[in-house]
PDB file of C-alpha atoms in Angstrom:
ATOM      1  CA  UNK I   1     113.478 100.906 119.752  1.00 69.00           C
ATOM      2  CA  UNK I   2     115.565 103.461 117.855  1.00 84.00           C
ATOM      3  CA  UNK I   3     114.501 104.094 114.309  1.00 91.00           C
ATOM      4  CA  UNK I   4     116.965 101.599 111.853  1.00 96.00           C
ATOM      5  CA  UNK I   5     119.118 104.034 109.241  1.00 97.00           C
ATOM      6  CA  UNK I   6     118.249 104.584 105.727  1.00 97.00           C
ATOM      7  CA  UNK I   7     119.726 107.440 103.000  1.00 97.00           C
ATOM      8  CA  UNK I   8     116.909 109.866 103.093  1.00 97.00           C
ATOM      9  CA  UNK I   9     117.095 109.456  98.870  1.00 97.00           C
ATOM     10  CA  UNK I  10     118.669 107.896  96.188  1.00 98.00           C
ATOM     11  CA  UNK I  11     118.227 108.513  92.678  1.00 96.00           C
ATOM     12  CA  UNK I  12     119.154 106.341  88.999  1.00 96.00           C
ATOM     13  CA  UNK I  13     118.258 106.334  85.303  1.00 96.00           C
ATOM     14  CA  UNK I  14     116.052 104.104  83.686  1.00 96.00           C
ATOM     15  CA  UNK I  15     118.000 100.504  82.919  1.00 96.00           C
ATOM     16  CA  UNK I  16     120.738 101.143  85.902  1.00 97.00           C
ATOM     17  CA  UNK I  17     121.336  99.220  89.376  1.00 97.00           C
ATOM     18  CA  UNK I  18     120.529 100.815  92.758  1.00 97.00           C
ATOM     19  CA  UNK I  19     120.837 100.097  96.552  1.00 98.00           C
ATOM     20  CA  UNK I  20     119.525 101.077  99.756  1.00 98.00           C
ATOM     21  CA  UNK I  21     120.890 100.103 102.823  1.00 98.00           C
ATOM     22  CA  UNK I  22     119.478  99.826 106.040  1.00 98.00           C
ATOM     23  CA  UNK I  23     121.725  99.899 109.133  1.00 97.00           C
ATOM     24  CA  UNK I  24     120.597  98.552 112.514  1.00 96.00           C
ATOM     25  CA  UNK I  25     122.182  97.381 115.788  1.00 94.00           C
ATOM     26  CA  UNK I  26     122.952  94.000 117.050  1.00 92.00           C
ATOM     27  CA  UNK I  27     119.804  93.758 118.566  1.00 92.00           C
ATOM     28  CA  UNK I  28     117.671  94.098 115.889  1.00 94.00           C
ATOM     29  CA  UNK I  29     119.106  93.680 112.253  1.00 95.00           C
ATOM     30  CA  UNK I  30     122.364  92.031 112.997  1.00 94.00           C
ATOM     31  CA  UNK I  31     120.461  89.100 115.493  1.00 93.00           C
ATOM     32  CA  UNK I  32     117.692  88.222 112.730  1.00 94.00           C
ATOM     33  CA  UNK I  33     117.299  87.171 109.476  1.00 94.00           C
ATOM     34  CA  UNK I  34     113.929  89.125 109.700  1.00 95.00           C
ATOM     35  CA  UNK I  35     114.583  91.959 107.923  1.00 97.00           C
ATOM     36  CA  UNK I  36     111.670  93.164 104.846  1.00 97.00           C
ATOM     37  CA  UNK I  37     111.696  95.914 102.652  1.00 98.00           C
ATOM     38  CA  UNK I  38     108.001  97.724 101.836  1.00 98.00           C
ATOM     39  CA  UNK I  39     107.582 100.183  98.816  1.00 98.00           C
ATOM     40  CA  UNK I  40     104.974 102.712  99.338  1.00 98.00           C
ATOM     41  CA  UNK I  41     103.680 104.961  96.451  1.00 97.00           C
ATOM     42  CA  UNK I  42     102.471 108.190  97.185  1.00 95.00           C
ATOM     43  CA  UNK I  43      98.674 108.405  99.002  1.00 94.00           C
ATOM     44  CA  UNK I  44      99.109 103.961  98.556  1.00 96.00           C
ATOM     45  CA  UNK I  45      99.092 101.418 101.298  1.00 96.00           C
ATOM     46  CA  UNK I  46     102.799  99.779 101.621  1.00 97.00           C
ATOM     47  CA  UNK I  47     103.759  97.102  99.657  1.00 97.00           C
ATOM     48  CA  UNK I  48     105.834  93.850 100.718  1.00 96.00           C
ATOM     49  CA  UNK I  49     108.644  93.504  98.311  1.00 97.00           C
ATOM     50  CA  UNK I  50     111.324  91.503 100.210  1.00 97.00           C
ATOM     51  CA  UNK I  51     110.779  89.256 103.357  1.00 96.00           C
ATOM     52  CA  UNK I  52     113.275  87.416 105.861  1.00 96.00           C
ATOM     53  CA  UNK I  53     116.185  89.407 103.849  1.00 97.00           C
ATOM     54  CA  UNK I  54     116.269  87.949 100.537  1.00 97.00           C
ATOM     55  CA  UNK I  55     113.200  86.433  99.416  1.00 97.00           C
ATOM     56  CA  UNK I  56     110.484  87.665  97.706  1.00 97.00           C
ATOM     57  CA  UNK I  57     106.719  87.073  97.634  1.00 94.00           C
ATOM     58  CA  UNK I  58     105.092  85.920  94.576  1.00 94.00           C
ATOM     59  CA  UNK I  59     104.803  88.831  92.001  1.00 94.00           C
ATOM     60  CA  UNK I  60     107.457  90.612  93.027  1.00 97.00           C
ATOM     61  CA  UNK I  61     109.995  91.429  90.140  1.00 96.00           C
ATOM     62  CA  UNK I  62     113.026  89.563  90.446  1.00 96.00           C
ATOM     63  CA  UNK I  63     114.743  92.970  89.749  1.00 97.00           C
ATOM     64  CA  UNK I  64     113.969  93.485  93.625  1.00 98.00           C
ATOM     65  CA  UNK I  65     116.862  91.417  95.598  1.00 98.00           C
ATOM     66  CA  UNK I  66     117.716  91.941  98.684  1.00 98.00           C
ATOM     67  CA  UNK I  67     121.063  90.996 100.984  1.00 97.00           C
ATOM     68  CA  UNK I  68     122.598  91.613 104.972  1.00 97.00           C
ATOM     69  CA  UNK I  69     126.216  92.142 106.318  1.00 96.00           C
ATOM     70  CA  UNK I  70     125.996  92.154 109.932  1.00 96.00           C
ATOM     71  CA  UNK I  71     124.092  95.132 110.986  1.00 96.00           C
ATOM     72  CA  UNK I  72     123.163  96.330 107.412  1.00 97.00           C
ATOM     73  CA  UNK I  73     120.910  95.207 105.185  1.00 98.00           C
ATOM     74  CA  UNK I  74     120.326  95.987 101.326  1.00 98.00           C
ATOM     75  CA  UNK I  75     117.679  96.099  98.888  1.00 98.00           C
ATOM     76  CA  UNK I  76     118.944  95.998  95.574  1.00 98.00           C
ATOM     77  CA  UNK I  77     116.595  96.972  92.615  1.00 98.00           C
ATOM     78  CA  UNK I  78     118.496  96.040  89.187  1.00 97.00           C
ATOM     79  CA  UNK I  79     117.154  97.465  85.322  1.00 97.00           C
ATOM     80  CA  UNK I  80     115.866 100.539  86.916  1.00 97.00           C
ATOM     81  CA  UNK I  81     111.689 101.496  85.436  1.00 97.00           C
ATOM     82  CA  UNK I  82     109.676 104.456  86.046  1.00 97.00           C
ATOM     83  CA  UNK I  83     107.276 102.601  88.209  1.00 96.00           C
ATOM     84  CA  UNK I  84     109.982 102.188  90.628  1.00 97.00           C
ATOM     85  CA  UNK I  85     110.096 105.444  91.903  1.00 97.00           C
ATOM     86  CA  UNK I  86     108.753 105.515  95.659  1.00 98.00           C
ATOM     87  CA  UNK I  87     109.497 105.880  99.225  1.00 98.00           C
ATOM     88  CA  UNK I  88     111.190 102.683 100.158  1.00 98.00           C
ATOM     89  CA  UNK I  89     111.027 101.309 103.519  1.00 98.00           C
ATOM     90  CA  UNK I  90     113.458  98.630 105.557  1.00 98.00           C
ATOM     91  CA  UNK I  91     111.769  96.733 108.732  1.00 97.00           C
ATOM     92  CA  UNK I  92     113.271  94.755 111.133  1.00 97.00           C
ATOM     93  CA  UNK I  93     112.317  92.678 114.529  1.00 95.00           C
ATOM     94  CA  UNK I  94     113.787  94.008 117.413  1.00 92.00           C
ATOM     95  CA  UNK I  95     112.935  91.124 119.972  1.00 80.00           C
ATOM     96  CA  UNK I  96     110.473  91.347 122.930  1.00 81.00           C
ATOM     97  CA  UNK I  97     107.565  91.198 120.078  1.00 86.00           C
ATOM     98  CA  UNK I  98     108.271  94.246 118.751  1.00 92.00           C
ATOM     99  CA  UNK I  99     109.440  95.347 115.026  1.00 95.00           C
ATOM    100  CA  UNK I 100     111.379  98.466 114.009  1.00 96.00           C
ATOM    101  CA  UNK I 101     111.325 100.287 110.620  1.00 97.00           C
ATOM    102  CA  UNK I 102     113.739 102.182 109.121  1.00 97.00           C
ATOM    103  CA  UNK I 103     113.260 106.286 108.120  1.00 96.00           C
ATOM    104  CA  UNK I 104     112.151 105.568 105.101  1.00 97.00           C
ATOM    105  CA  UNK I 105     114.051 106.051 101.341  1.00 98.00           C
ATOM    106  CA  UNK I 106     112.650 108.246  98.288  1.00 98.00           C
ATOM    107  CA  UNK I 107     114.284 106.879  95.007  1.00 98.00           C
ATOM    108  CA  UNK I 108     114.190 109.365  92.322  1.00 97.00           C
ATOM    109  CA  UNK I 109     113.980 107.229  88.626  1.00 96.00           C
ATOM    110  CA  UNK I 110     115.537 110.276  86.396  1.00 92.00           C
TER     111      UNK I 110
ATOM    112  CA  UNK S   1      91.932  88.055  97.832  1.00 94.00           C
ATOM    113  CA  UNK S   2      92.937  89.489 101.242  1.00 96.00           C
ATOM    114  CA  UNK S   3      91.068  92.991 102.329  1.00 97.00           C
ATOM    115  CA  UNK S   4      91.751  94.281 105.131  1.00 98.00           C
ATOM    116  CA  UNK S   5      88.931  97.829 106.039  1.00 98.00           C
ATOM    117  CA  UNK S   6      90.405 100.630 108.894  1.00 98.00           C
ATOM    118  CA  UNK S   7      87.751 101.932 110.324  1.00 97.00           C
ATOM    119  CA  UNK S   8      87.249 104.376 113.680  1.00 97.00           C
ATOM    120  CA  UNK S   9      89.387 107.099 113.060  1.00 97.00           C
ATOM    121  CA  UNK S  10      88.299 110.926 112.918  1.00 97.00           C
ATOM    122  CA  UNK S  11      88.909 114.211 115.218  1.00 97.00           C
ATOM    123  CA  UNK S  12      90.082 113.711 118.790  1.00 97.00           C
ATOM    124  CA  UNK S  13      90.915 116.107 121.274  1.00 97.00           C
ATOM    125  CA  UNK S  14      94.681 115.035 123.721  1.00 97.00           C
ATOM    126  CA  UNK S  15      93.499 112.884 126.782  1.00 97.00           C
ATOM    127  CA  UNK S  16      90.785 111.431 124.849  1.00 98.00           C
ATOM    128  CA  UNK S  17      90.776 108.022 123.783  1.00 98.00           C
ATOM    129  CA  UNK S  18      89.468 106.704 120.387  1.00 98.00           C
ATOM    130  CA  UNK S  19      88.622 102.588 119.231  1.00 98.00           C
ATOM    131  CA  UNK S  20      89.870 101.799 115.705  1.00 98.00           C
ATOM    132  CA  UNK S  21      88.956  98.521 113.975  1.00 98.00           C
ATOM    133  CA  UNK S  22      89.947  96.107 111.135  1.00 98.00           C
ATOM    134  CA  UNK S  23      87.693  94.081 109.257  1.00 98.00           C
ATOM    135  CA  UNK S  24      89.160  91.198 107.623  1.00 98.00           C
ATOM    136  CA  UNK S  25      88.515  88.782 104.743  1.00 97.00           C
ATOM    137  CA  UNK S  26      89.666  87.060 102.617  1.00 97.00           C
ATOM    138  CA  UNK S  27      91.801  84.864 104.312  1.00 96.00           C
ATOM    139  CA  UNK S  28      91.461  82.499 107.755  1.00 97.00           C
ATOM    140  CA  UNK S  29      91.932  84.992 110.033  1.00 97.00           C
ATOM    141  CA  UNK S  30      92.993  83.337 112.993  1.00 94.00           C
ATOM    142  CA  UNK S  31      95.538  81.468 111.063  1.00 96.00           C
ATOM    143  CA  UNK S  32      97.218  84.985 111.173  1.00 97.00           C
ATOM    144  CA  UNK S  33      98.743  87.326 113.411  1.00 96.00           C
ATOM    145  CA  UNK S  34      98.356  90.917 112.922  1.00 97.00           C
ATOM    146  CA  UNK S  35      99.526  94.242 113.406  1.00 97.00           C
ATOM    147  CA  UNK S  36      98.496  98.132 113.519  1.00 98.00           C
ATOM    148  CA  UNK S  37     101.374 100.452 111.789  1.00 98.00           C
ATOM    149  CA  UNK S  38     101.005 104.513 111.479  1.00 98.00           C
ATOM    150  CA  UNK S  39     101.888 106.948 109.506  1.00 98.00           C
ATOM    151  CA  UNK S  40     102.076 110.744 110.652  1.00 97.00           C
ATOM    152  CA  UNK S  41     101.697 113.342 107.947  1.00 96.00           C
ATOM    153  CA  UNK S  42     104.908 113.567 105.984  1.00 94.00           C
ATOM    154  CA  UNK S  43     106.571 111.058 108.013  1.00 96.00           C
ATOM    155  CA  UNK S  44     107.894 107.447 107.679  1.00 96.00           C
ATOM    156  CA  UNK S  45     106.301 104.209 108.629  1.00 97.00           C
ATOM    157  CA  UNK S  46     106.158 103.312 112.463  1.00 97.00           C
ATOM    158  CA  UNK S  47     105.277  99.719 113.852  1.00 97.00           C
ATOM    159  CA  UNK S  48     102.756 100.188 116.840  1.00 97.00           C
ATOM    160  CA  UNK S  49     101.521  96.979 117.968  1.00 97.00           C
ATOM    161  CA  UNK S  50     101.146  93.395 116.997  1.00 96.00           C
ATOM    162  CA  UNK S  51      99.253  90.725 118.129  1.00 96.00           C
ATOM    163  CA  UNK S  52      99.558  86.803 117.310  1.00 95.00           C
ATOM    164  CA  UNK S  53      96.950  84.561 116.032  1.00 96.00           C
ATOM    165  CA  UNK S  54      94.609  83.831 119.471  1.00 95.00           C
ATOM    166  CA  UNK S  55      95.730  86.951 121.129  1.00 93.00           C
ATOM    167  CA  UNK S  56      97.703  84.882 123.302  1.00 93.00           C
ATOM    168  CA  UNK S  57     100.880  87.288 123.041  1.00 94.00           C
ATOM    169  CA  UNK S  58     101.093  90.912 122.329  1.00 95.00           C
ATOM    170  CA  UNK S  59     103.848  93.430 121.279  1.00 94.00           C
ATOM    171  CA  UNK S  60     103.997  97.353 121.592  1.00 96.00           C
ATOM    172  CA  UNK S  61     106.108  99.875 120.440  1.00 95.00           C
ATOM    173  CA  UNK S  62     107.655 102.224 123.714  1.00 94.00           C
ATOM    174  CA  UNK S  63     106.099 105.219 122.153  1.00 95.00           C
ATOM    175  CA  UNK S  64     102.379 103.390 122.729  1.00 97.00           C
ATOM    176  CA  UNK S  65     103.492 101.435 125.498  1.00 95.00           C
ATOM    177  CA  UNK S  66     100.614 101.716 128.361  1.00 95.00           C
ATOM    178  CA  UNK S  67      98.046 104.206 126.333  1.00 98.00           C
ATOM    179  CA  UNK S  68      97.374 101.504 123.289  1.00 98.00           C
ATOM    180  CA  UNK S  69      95.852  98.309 123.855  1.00 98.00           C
ATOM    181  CA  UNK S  70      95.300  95.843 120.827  1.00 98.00           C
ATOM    182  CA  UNK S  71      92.906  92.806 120.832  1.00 98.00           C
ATOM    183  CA  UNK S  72      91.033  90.525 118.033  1.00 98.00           C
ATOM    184  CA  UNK S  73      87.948  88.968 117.798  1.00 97.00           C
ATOM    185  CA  UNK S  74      88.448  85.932 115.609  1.00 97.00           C
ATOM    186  CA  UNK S  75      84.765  85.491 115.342  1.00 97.00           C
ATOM    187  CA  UNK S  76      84.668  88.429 113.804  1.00 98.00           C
ATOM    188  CA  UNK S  77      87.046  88.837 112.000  1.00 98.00           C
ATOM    189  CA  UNK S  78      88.214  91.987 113.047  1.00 98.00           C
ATOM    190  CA  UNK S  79      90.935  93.511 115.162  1.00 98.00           C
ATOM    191  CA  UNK S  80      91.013  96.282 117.231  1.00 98.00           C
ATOM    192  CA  UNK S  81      93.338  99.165 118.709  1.00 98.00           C
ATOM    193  CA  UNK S  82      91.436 100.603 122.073  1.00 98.00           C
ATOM    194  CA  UNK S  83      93.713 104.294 122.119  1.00 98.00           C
ATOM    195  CA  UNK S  84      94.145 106.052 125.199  1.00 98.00           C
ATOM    196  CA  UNK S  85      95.327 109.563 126.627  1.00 98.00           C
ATOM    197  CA  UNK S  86      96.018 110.486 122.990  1.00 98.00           C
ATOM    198  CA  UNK S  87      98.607 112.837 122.376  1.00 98.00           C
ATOM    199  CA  UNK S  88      99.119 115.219 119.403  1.00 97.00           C
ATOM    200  CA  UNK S  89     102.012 113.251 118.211  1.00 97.00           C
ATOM    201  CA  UNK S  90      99.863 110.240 117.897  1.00 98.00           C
ATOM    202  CA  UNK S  91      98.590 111.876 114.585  1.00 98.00           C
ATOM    203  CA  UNK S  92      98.749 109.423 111.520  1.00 98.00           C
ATOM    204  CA  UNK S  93      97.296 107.158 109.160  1.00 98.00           C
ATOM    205  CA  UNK S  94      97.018 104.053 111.033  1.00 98.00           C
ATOM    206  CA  UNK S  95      97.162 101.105 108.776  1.00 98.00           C
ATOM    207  CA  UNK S  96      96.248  97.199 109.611  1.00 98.00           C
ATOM    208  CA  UNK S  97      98.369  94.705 108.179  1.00 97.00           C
ATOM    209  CA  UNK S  98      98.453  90.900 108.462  1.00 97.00           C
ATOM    210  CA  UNK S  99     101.210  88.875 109.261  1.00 95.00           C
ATOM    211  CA  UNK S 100     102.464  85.759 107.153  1.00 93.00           C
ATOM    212  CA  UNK S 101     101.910  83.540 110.089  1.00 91.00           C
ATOM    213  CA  UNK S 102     100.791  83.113 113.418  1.00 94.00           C
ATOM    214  CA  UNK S 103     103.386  84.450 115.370  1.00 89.00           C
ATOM    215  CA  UNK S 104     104.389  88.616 115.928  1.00 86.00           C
ATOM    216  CA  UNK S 105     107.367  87.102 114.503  1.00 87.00           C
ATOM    217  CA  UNK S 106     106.324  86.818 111.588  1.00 88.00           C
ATOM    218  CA  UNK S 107     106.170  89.917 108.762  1.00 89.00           C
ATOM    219  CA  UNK S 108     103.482  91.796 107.166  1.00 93.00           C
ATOM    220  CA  UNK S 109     102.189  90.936 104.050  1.00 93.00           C
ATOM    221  CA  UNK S 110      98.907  92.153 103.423  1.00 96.00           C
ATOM    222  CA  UNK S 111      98.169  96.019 104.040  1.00 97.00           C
ATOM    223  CA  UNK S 112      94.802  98.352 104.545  1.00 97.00           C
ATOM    224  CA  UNK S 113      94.043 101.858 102.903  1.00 96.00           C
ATOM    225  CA  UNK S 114      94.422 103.116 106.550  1.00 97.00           C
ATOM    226  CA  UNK S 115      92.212 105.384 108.838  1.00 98.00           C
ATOM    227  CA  UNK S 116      93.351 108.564 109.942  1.00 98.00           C
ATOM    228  CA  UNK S 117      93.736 109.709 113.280  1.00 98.00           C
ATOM    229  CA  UNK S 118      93.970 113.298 114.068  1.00 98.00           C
ATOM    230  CA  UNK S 119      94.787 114.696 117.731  1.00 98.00           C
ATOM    231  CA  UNK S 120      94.143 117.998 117.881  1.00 97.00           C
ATOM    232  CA  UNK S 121      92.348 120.702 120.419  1.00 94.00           C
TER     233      UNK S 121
END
């Protein structure tokens, strides 16, 4: 159950395109099509933003998408806002009942 | 609307055990699974146990494995996470979430404020 592998930050302006990517093994991202993505403000409970690697629950700004190639998945936020800046998480199962999340992002809006 | 209420953390010293629950509402609980994820200060997000929606099958993280034990009562409500031989680097925020269905398969889509744990001496 080794942690899956995030950039420790990224950063954009306001009105660009950014991505985080999330690598895993074969046992875990690269065998599922379970992979979510959680944004968590600071002192806030986590937020779903992108389930089963590309959809997204009702509310959720279609500038959130999300994507996977093999052992890496993506979450792509397009049209960059202020309100996006947070510590962005990637999740994946792992088999045996278990899940696995990934180190954890901080996007920087400049 | 879902809420989902942490309660049972506080001040424990290593080797001790501690009982944290989750009140739920909201939602028909035992159409759900669930699952208990933590938080230690500073740190990322770490899965520690998930349970489906009759408590029929269980998951747990290695790091947990054989100290943490989680259960529900759906007649309650509530879920639990019975803690045992707690170790300084259990320290966190431990957070309930619900799952979108009724297997551990399933993700989390509904989260709680969190309790905090804190092992010390």
């Amino acid at each position: 159950q080794s942690a899956l592998t995030q950039p420790a930050s990224v950063s954009g302006s306001p009105g660009q395109s950014i991505t985080i990517s999330c690598t895993g093994t074969s046992s875990d991202v690269g065998n599922y099509n379970l992979v979510s993505w959680y944004q968590q403000h600071p002192g806030k409970a986590p937020q779903l933003m992108i389930y089963e690697v590309s959809k997204r629950p009702s509310g959720v700004s279609n500038r959130f998408s999300g994507s996977k190639s093999g052992n890496t998945a993506s979450l792509t936020i397009s049209g960059l806002q202020a309100e996006d800046e947070a510590d962005y998480y990637c999740c994946s199962y792992a088999s045996s009942r278990t899940w696995v999340f990934g180190g954890g992002t901080k996007l920087t809006v400049l | 609307e879902v809420q989902l209420v942490e309660s049972g953390g506080g001040l424990v010293q290593p080797g001790r055990s501690l009982r944290l629950s989750c009140a739920a509402s909201g939602f028909t609980f035992d159409d759900y699974a669930m699952h208990w994820v933590r938080q230690g200060p500073g740190k990322g997000l770490e899965w520690v146990s998930g349970i489906s929606w009759n408590g029929g099958t269980m998951g747990y993280a290695d790091s947990v494995k054989d100290r943490f034990s989680i259960s529900r009562d759906n007649a309650k409500n509530s879920l639990y996470l019975q803690m045992n031989s707690l170790r300084v680097e259990d320290t966190a925020i431990y957070y309930c979430a619900k799952g979108r269905g009724r297997s551990t398969t399933w993700d989390f889509d509904d989260w709680g404020q969190g309790t905090l744990v804190t092992v010390s001496s």
